[in-house]
Amino acid sequence: MTLAARSITDLGTSLTGQRWIWRGGAMQDIASGTDLVAQLLLARGVTPENLDRERNPSLRSFLPDPSIFKDMDAAAERLAQAVIAREAVTIYGDYDVDGATSAALLIRLIRMLGHDAGHYIPDRLLEGYGPSGDALLKIAEGGSSLIVTVDCGAMAHEALGAAHDAGVDVMVVDHHKCAPDLPKTLALVNPNRLDEIEEAAAHGHLAAVGVAFLLAIATVRTLRGRGYFEDRKEPDLLSLLDLVALGTVADVAALRGLNRAFVAQGLKVMRHRANTGMSALLDASRLQRAPVCSDLGFALGPRINAGGRVGESTLGVRLLTTEDPDEAAEIAKRLSELNEDRRQIESEVQEEAEAQLAGQGNRAVQLLHGAGWHPGVIGIVAGRIKEKTGRPAIVIAHGADGEPGKGSGRSIAGVDLGAAIIAAREAGLLIAGGGHAMAAGLTVDADKIDALADFLDDRLARDVGEAQGNREMKLDLAVAPGGLTPELVDSMEEAGPYGMGWPGPRIAVGPVHAIKCDVVGKDHVRMIVRGEDGARFKAIAFRAAEGEMGQALLNNRGSRRFWLAGRPKVDDWSGRREAELIVEDAIWAD
């Protein structure tokens, strides 16, 4: 790398319409011998005095006292009492990965404590999101004296009110945004309660599985105080961190603070494959090496999600709690098959949704809807539309006869979609709705979809405009093609784990000429490029062929030099480790 690389931030607007800047305000120059890991950490906001803590994130460094959270002690006392008295307990989880891992964590905890618990996962199509009063009462009638909802319940006022009035003990363990008025429950543990103290609210980025893990700590501490472990071994709670890591990454929770420690330590636990179902899931994903953070979001998570999206909602919990290797292998295989089905369904819905984009005009939020769309894939499609347009997107699936539609939304940085959906519900535009800043779900009458679009446009236009006006490609490093090596990628990984809120390193490589550039798959742009130093490397830009950047690169025919920006990775598929680039942007060098 030469100092001339600094000039790339002066080349103007990129092919995707972004300015290239250095993350943290200055280029991280590895040629000077600076500690690359330290530079990556500093660029992500770590202060010099915290470098050691963030370099190796541990629970000891980041774990809070669970008692700081409202209702945590009450929840732990009630769960401990249920264990001691051997009460029938049911864990009521959501049908996504966070819900499945949260439910599995509490079930495995209760088993470690010498008891057992059942589970109830609602059917996405027949029951929808969150607890229903009918389901809670049915569970109670079946003998359960304690129901714990995980990853749902914070906004289930009607359902929890019905259970409360019937004398059913229900506790909520959640992380979604709350309204000022809380539902009637025995305990509601959620760092995003509006009445939380500042110290607890600082953990509002936790996934539900992280909150469940804190409840596990509090419960064991309560039982210890009651002498429960005088004649039995205390459970190894750290063994549950593989579940916490998977749920946290798959739910796209911000990887900062405690979440980074959860994922860093959870990946270590996952390598040992002590959880029978997790081991089968790794095998089904064809992961023979030690899993890394990206595997959780792109290989393991989608398979667990597939059960709730297009198959049987209980498959994820069953897989993550079974001790039978044969059963685990069978469920993991089924989830992989369902994941392939999901891909096909998703492609069909996405094609129809994208056909509506031209009619959106300059809407702040892309609100797309269609009859017969599969509700199990609308969240994924919303994410694709968000990436394509650079705007928040909501995709709604409704019936052909005017039945209420189920919608799922994904947002962009700087735009709180969850708060807007809650406001729309309070304004009477939604039957139900909630979520967090980056994702939300809703139920809406078909005749109110247009009014909802107007409401969101009025509320979010300024936020979306500001977010779009500040589009920047933040770079950590610039290297000549010969500098893109497996060793560089390995060094960068030491500042991980990376994910939402702790972005993976993005580098610029160039200047280069294209030796080969073509379309693979449906619309991916694949390249082989060569630099002025003679080095070559492979690069691919996913879902880019129809965009401005993809067209410019495909039509260049090697005549102009350019820089590529993206995330480096190591390809070890053939047994030979080679570095390549996942391209996110490009800019002409001259």
XYZ file of C-alpha atoms in Angstrom:
590
model
C 0.000 0.000 0.000
C 1.274 3.448 -0.856
C 0.378 6.883 0.350
C -1.269 7.469 -3.021
C -4.108 5.304 -1.699
C -5.179 8.219 0.468
C -6.357 10.050 -2.640
C -9.222 7.620 -3.262
C -11.441 9.638 -0.942
C -10.963 12.576 -3.343
C -12.202 10.728 -6.423
C -15.780 11.985 -6.080
C -19.019 10.030 -5.882
C -18.913 6.274 -6.260
C -20.933 4.162 -8.678
C -23.577 3.662 -5.968
C -23.759 7.379 -5.197
C -21.738 7.350 -1.980
C -18.772 9.304 -0.692
C -15.827 7.196 0.428
C -14.435 8.195 3.782
C -12.108 6.665 6.344
C -13.856 5.117 9.320
C -12.807 7.063 12.381
C -11.695 9.993 10.245
C -8.288 8.743 9.077
C -6.921 5.903 6.994
C -5.550 2.982 8.956
C -2.066 2.654 7.471
C -0.663 -0.823 8.125
C 2.500 0.034 6.232
C 3.642 2.033 9.242
C 3.652 -1.085 11.429
C 0.692 0.070 13.500
C -1.226 -2.645 15.358
C -4.022 -3.357 12.862
C -6.395 -4.869 15.436
C -6.019 -1.828 17.693
C -6.717 0.482 14.747
C -9.865 -1.434 13.840
C -11.084 -1.255 17.425
C -10.340 2.472 17.714
C -12.190 3.127 14.459
C -15.272 1.479 16.004
C -15.299 3.866 18.916
C -13.201 1.970 21.457
C -11.221 4.267 23.725
C -7.506 3.548 24.196
C -7.980 2.494 27.820
C -10.574 -0.129 26.753
C -8.551 -1.751 23.970
C -7.589 -4.807 26.001
C -11.166 -5.373 27.159
C -12.565 -5.111 23.621
C -9.768 -7.105 22.017
C -10.893 -10.180 23.945
C -14.516 -9.543 25.004
C -15.403 -11.699 28.013
C -18.476 -12.032 30.193
C -16.420 -11.055 33.215
C -15.799 -7.664 31.619
C -19.299 -6.905 30.357
C -21.902 -8.870 32.329
C -24.181 -6.690 34.488
C -25.891 -7.719 37.691
C -29.217 -9.144 36.412
C -31.005 -7.541 39.358
C -30.665 -4.093 37.786
C -33.512 -4.984 35.427
C -37.047 -4.383 36.618
C -38.973 -7.526 37.529
C -35.847 -9.708 37.102
C -35.741 -10.767 40.751
C -39.474 -11.477 40.757
C -39.131 -13.580 37.610
C -36.176 -15.502 39.032
C -38.026 -16.160 42.294
C -41.075 -17.479 40.444
C -39.055 -19.708 38.119
C -36.975 -21.010 41.021
C -40.143 -21.829 42.939
C -41.505 -23.726 39.939
C -38.290 -25.777 39.760
C -38.317 -26.554 43.486
C -42.002 -27.509 43.490
C -41.701 -29.415 40.189
C -44.519 -27.399 38.652
C -45.534 -27.853 35.040
C -43.826 -25.051 33.108
C -44.333 -24.077 29.460
C -42.018 -21.812 27.492
C -43.995 -19.850 24.899
C -41.600 -18.733 22.152
C -41.687 -16.843 18.904
C -41.187 -18.773 15.666
C -37.935 -17.078 14.612
C -34.342 -17.869 15.624
C -34.330 -15.555 18.627
C -37.545 -17.130 19.868
C -36.310 -20.669 19.253
C -32.953 -20.124 20.970
C -34.582 -18.277 23.888
C -37.044 -21.113 24.436
C -34.343 -23.761 24.047
C -32.101 -21.949 26.536
C -34.736 -21.912 29.286
C -35.772 -25.506 28.579
C -32.160 -26.683 28.777
C -31.627 -24.616 31.928
C -34.609 -26.223 33.650
C -33.338 -29.665 32.637
C -29.942 -28.841 34.126
C -31.780 -28.019 37.325
C -33.297 -31.512 37.445
C -36.736 -30.610 36.162
C -38.308 -30.260 32.713
C -40.421 -27.810 30.730
C -42.646 -27.965 27.709
C -42.771 -25.524 24.815
C -45.392 -23.827 22.698
C -44.472 -22.135 19.420
C -47.399 -20.536 17.553
C -47.967 -21.278 13.883
C -47.006 -18.211 11.825
C -49.891 -18.624 9.371
C -52.658 -19.785 11.698
C -51.861 -17.860 14.886
C -49.483 -15.054 13.943
C -46.931 -13.337 16.124
C -47.054 -13.289 19.908
C -49.178 -14.943 22.572
C -52.928 -15.229 22.139
C -55.374 -15.409 25.012
C -56.815 -18.666 23.688
C -53.397 -20.304 23.528
C -52.385 -19.169 27.025
C -55.632 -20.429 28.540
C -55.309 -23.725 26.652
C -51.790 -24.207 28.009
C -53.018 -23.508 31.530
C -55.911 -25.922 31.115
C -53.350 -28.530 30.072
C -51.783 -28.311 33.524
C -49.074 -25.644 33.290
C -49.039 -23.405 36.344
C -46.327 -21.129 34.910
C -45.961 -19.835 31.357
C -42.885 -17.891 30.273
C -43.145 -16.011 26.971
C -39.823 -15.352 25.250
C -39.144 -12.906 22.394
C -42.796 -11.879 22.488
C -45.403 -10.513 24.882
C -44.241 -6.953 25.521
C -47.200 -5.544 23.590
C -49.698 -8.421 24.097
C -52.031 -6.472 26.371
C -55.244 -8.283 25.432
C -53.854 -11.828 25.569
C -51.970 -11.332 28.809
C -54.897 -9.512 30.317
C -57.142 -12.493 29.600
C -54.614 -14.863 31.187
C -54.197 -12.603 34.207
C -57.948 -12.357 34.741
C -58.149 -16.162 34.581
C -55.500 -16.479 37.281
C -52.756 -17.833 34.998
C -49.167 -17.015 35.988
C -47.415 -15.581 32.915
C -43.955 -14.011 32.818
C -42.582 -12.105 29.823
C -38.940 -12.167 28.719
C -38.635 -9.848 25.735
C -36.591 -7.114 24.082
C -39.068 -5.426 21.757
C -40.173 -1.851 22.263
C -42.783 -1.302 24.946
C -45.653 1.131 25.213
C -45.939 3.322 28.343
C -48.693 1.074 29.669
C -47.466 -2.475 30.252
C -49.596 -5.616 29.970
C -50.745 -7.409 33.108
C -48.124 -10.022 33.958
C -46.478 -11.657 36.918
C -43.193 -10.153 35.696
C -42.048 -8.403 32.523
C -38.285 -8.450 31.996
C -37.283 -6.227 29.109
C -34.438 -3.698 28.940
C -36.612 -1.635 26.591
C -39.277 -0.922 29.173
C -39.791 2.822 29.231
C -39.520 2.844 33.014
C -36.137 1.099 33.128
C -33.246 2.751 34.924
C -30.445 4.101 32.752
C -28.031 1.291 33.605
C -30.512 -1.358 32.457
C -31.735 0.604 29.430
C -28.133 0.704 28.189
C -28.621 -3.001 27.408
C -31.597 -2.357 25.145
C -29.665 -3.819 22.221
C -29.817 -7.331 23.706
C -31.720 -9.991 21.804
C -34.365 -11.852 23.776
C -32.002 -14.818 24.157
C -29.523 -12.514 25.916
C -32.236 -11.423 28.345
C -33.149 -15.092 28.872
C -29.523 -15.857 29.729
C -29.567 -13.105 32.368
C -32.732 -14.672 33.800
C -30.895 -18.009 33.915
C -28.110 -16.405 35.972
C -30.624 -14.786 38.318
C -32.547 -18.046 38.733
C -29.443 -20.066 39.596
C -28.401 -17.385 42.083
C -31.843 -17.515 43.681
C -31.724 -21.297 43.963
C -28.225 -21.094 45.407
C -29.544 -18.786 48.099
C -32.242 -21.314 48.932
C -29.703 -24.117 49.324
C -30.894 -25.949 46.243
C -27.360 -26.982 45.278
C -26.325 -28.453 48.609
C -26.834 -31.957 47.221
C -26.579 -31.339 43.473
C -24.155 -29.760 41.020
C -24.755 -26.246 39.783
C -25.443 -26.030 36.039
C -22.723 -24.852 33.679
C -24.458 -21.775 32.300
C -21.571 -21.013 29.959
C -22.519 -24.124 27.984
C -25.678 -22.280 26.899
C -23.774 -19.483 25.185
C -23.864 -21.190 21.788
C -27.621 -20.597 21.843
C -27.117 -16.992 22.907
C -24.634 -16.375 20.095
C -26.902 -17.880 17.440
C -30.003 -15.972 18.533
C -28.126 -12.694 18.915
C -26.538 -12.755 15.455
C -29.594 -14.137 13.648
C -31.804 -11.436 15.179
C -29.363 -8.803 13.896
C -28.826 -7.412 17.392
C -26.094 -4.792 17.703
C -22.763 -6.478 18.409
C -21.418 -4.096 21.001
C -20.743 -4.428 24.684
C -22.305 -7.502 26.232
C -23.505 -8.854 22.889
C -19.926 -9.001 21.574
C -18.937 -11.014 24.638
C -21.939 -13.316 24.190
C -21.038 -14.031 20.576
C -17.271 -14.280 21.071
C -17.663 -16.780 23.900
C -20.623 -18.533 22.305
C -18.593 -19.327 19.197
C -16.011 -21.012 21.417
C -18.740 -23.157 22.986
C -20.175 -24.004 19.566
C -16.841 -25.405 18.397
C -17.107 -28.176 21.001
C -20.448 -29.353 19.538
C -21.762 -30.355 22.960
C -25.333 -29.456 21.956
C -26.532 -32.415 19.900
C -28.937 -30.366 17.814
C -26.442 -27.583 17.175
C -23.885 -30.154 16.011
C -26.424 -31.612 13.576
C -27.219 -28.113 12.337
C -23.522 -27.486 11.657
C -23.322 -30.765 9.749
C -26.424 -29.914 7.702
C -24.809 -26.574 6.859
C -21.665 -28.424 5.705
C -19.511 -26.616 8.212
C -16.594 -28.845 9.135
C -14.352 -26.007 10.321
C -14.908 -23.967 13.450
C -17.926 -21.688 12.884
C -17.446 -17.932 12.593
C -19.892 -15.146 13.218
C -21.069 -14.864 9.614
C -22.009 -18.568 9.617
C -24.599 -17.879 12.304
C -26.372 -15.297 10.176
C -26.042 -16.875 6.743
C -25.934 -20.656 7.301
C -27.373 -21.685 10.677
C -29.953 -18.955 11.280
C -31.813 -19.296 7.960
C -32.261 -23.016 8.532
C -33.806 -22.520 11.968
C -35.964 -19.732 10.565
C -37.172 -21.902 7.701
C -39.254 -24.027 10.071
C -41.209 -21.027 11.280
C -41.419 -19.422 7.842
C -42.586 -22.202 5.552
C -42.708 -25.380 7.634
C -43.410 -26.474 11.183
C -42.785 -23.750 13.753
C -41.601 -26.125 16.500
C -38.718 -27.652 14.518
C -36.132 -25.146 15.734
C -36.840 -25.664 19.431
C -37.035 -29.417 19.007
C -33.667 -29.467 17.254
C -31.907 -27.300 19.831
C -33.240 -29.284 22.801
C -33.008 -32.894 21.628
C -30.341 -35.243 22.982
C -31.002 -37.888 20.320
C -28.417 -37.699 17.464
C -30.703 -39.479 15.006
C -33.609 -37.170 15.721
C -31.305 -34.175 15.488
C -29.964 -35.262 12.107
C -33.479 -35.838 10.792
C -34.735 -32.427 11.933
C -31.632 -30.634 10.628
C -32.080 -32.296 7.240
C -35.733 -31.271 7.158
C -34.841 -27.677 8.010
C -32.310 -27.590 5.182
C -34.982 -28.819 2.759
C -37.421 -26.197 4.016
C -34.743 -23.553 3.596
C -34.472 -24.441 -0.087
C -38.271 -24.213 -0.383
C -38.108 -20.833 1.310
C -35.585 -19.577 -1.238
C -37.916 -20.377 -4.128
C -40.970 -18.839 -2.470
C -38.959 -15.780 -1.515
C -37.762 -15.297 -5.105
C -41.325 -15.347 -6.432
C -42.613 -12.842 -3.859
C -39.618 -10.574 -4.361
C -40.166 -10.443 -8.108
C -43.787 -9.385 -7.630
C -42.888 -6.859 -4.938
C -40.176 -5.251 -7.055
C -42.697 -4.829 -9.867
C -44.571 -2.392 -7.608
C -41.574 -0.172 -6.898
C -42.155 2.125 -9.863
C -45.512 3.107 -8.401
C -44.027 4.129 -5.049
C -42.886 7.535 -6.257
C -40.826 9.332 -3.659
C -42.331 7.603 -0.655
C -40.140 7.639 2.455
C -41.087 4.020 3.147
C -41.516 1.461 0.380
C -44.839 -0.173 1.283
C -45.603 -3.141 -0.963
C -48.468 -5.603 -0.672
C -49.986 -8.515 -2.495
C -52.674 -11.145 -2.197
C -51.425 -14.665 -1.682
C -47.868 -13.724 -0.772
C -46.412 -16.166 1.746
C -46.183 -14.431 5.156
C -43.143 -16.519 5.995
C -40.856 -14.703 3.555
C -42.090 -11.110 3.661
C -39.463 -10.076 6.220
C -36.656 -11.333 4.001
C -38.170 -9.635 0.949
C -38.513 -6.388 2.909
C -34.812 -6.595 3.669
C -33.991 -7.120 -0.006
C -36.145 -4.155 -1.035
C -34.495 -1.996 1.632
C -31.054 -2.865 0.273
C -32.151 -2.221 -3.318
C -33.781 1.165 -2.673
C -31.873 2.508 0.329
C -35.199 3.216 2.058
C -37.158 1.436 4.815
C -39.443 -1.203 3.335
C -42.603 -2.928 4.525
C -44.014 -5.942 2.703
C -47.597 -6.980 3.475
C -49.231 -10.291 2.606
C -53.016 -10.367 2.590
C -55.788 -12.662 1.444
C -57.719 -12.318 -1.787
C -60.998 -11.522 -0.024
C -59.919 -8.501 1.978
C -58.691 -10.336 5.064
C -56.280 -8.369 7.293
C -52.741 -8.351 6.010
C -49.620 -9.449 7.866
C -46.670 -7.148 7.301
C -42.977 -7.154 8.072
C -40.638 -4.183 7.797
C -36.904 -3.517 7.699
C -35.318 -0.127 8.228
C -32.119 1.753 7.485
C -29.672 3.264 9.969
C -31.058 6.417 11.524
C -34.737 5.584 10.991
C -36.666 4.032 13.903
C -39.288 1.937 12.154
C -40.467 0.138 15.307
C -41.437 3.392 17.017
C -43.311 4.507 13.894
C -45.279 1.250 13.765
C -46.216 1.561 17.435
C -47.373 5.125 16.743
C -49.462 3.899 13.805
C -51.085 1.300 16.031
C -51.874 3.922 18.661
C -53.361 6.108 15.891
C -55.824 3.335 15.052
C -54.303 2.393 11.706
C -53.201 -1.091 12.738
C -54.831 -4.064 14.380
C -51.476 -4.905 15.953
C -47.880 -3.859 15.534
C -44.527 -3.413 17.189
C -40.821 -4.030 16.831
C -37.527 -2.244 17.261
C -35.555 0.376 15.349
C -34.445 -1.830 12.468
C -37.363 -4.264 12.146
C -41.090 -4.338 12.817
C -44.182 -6.448 12.299
C -47.817 -5.474 11.898
C -51.358 -6.569 11.150
C -53.471 -4.177 9.113
C -56.907 -4.101 7.498
C -56.654 -4.022 3.720
C -58.625 -0.781 3.466
C -56.128 1.026 5.723
C -52.939 0.189 3.843
C -52.974 3.464 1.881
C -53.591 5.478 5.063
C -50.710 3.639 6.723
C -48.424 4.552 3.814
C -49.388 8.230 4.182
C -48.847 8.122 7.947
C -45.371 6.610 7.627
C -44.464 9.038 4.851
C -45.414 12.024 7.011
C -43.673 10.686 10.104
C -40.444 9.393 8.580
C -39.784 11.548 5.490
C -37.338 13.829 7.284
C -35.460 10.971 8.951
C -35.184 9.044 5.686
C -34.065 12.156 3.812
C -31.330 12.836 6.332
C -30.205 9.213 6.303
C -30.035 9.152 2.496
C -28.296 12.512 2.293
C -25.514 11.201 4.478
C -24.753 8.049 2.489
C -21.142 7.171 2.987
C -18.930 4.177 2.375
C -16.721 3.880 5.440
C -13.355 2.279 4.756
C -10.878 0.808 7.215
C -7.968 0.210 4.901
C -6.688 0.628 1.355
C -4.351 -1.925 -0.201
C -2.846 -2.737 -3.543
C -4.133 -6.013 -5.023
C -1.059 -7.851 -3.771
C -1.950 -6.828 -0.238
C -5.259 -8.706 -0.283
C -4.056 -11.921 1.363
C -5.485 -14.606 3.656
C -3.116 -13.350 6.352
C -4.647 -9.871 6.147
C -8.159 -11.304 6.470
C -7.111 -13.433 9.441
C -5.603 -10.397 11.182
C -8.775 -8.377 10.669
C -10.913 -11.141 12.153
C -9.106 -10.680 15.466
C -11.044 -7.451 16.035
C -14.369 -9.325 15.710
C -16.893 -10.708 16.100
C -18.504 -8.414 13.541
C -22.148 -7.733 12.866
C -24.817 -5.102 13.292
C -23.382 -2.166 15.234
C -19.836 -3.525 14.937
C -19.300 -3.513 11.180
C -16.898 -5.904 9.582
C -13.788 -4.377 8.019
C -14.342 -2.788 4.662
C -11.308 -2.241 2.476
C -10.561 -0.535 -0.819
C -8.400 -2.426 -3.302
C -6.933 -0.932 -6.446
C -6.480 0.522 -8.855
C -7.360 -2.481 -11.017
C -8.348 -3.477 -14.538
C -11.009 -6.113 -15.147
C -9.647 -9.227 -16.831
C -13.045 -10.876 -16.760
C -16.459 -9.571 -15.751
C -19.719 -11.432 -16.258
C -23.062 -12.312 -14.670
C -23.487 -15.485 -12.658
C -26.636 -16.809 -11.061
C -29.601 -14.514 -11.398
C -27.886 -11.125 -11.153
C -24.498 -11.426 -9.458
C -21.480 -9.740 -11.053
C -18.348 -11.891 -10.949
C -14.929 -10.453 -11.702
C -11.279 -11.349 -12.004
C -9.187 -8.193 -11.727
C -5.497 -7.351 -11.945
C -3.606 -4.525 -10.317
C -0.652 -2.492 -11.432
C 1.489 -4.680 -9.172
C 0.563 -7.691 -11.308
C -1.492 -9.386 -8.589
C -4.886 -10.861 -9.416
C -7.872 -11.686 -7.247
C -11.501 -12.742 -7.565
C -14.379 -10.474 -6.625
C -18.157 -10.738 -6.679
C -20.940 -8.187 -6.283
C -24.141 -9.911 -5.205
C -27.480 -8.858 -6.735
C -25.733 -6.019 -8.585
C -26.099 -6.827 -12.297
C -29.135 -4.606 -12.859
C -27.873 -1.670 -10.795
C -25.800 1.287 -11.919
C -22.592 -0.113 -10.468
C -23.076 -3.536 -12.016
C -23.890 -2.129 -15.442
C -20.880 0.189 -15.354
C -18.521 -2.645 -14.496
C -20.020 -5.030 -17.042
C -19.796 -2.432 -19.822
C -16.303 -1.209 -18.941
C -14.571 -4.013 -20.887
C -11.260 -3.284 -19.157
C -10.883 0.203 -20.602
C -10.887 2.153 -17.332
C -9.142 1.563 -14.028
C -11.215 1.483 -10.872
C -11.086 0.854 -7.154
C -13.265 -1.759 -5.500
C -14.595 -1.476 -1.966
C -16.039 -4.295 0.072
C -15.484 -6.975 2.634
C -12.537 -9.354 2.266
C -12.963 -13.065 2.867
C -10.991 -16.256 2.541
C -12.144 -18.875 0.072
C -11.050 -22.300 1.313
C -13.628 -24.353 -0.568
C -11.033 -26.147 -2.735
C -8.630 -26.648 0.163
C -6.430 -23.796 -1.005
C -6.846 -20.582 0.951
C -7.239 -17.535 -1.281
C -8.432 -14.047 -0.411
C -11.251 -12.523 -2.425
C -13.518 -9.485 -2.156
C -17.273 -9.217 -1.655
C -17.826 -5.996 -3.612
C -20.186 -3.365 -2.238
C -19.071 -0.336 -4.238
C -16.678 0.852 -6.932
C -15.225 4.150 -8.062
C -13.345 5.150 -11.185
C -9.639 5.727 -10.615
C -9.334 8.120 -13.568
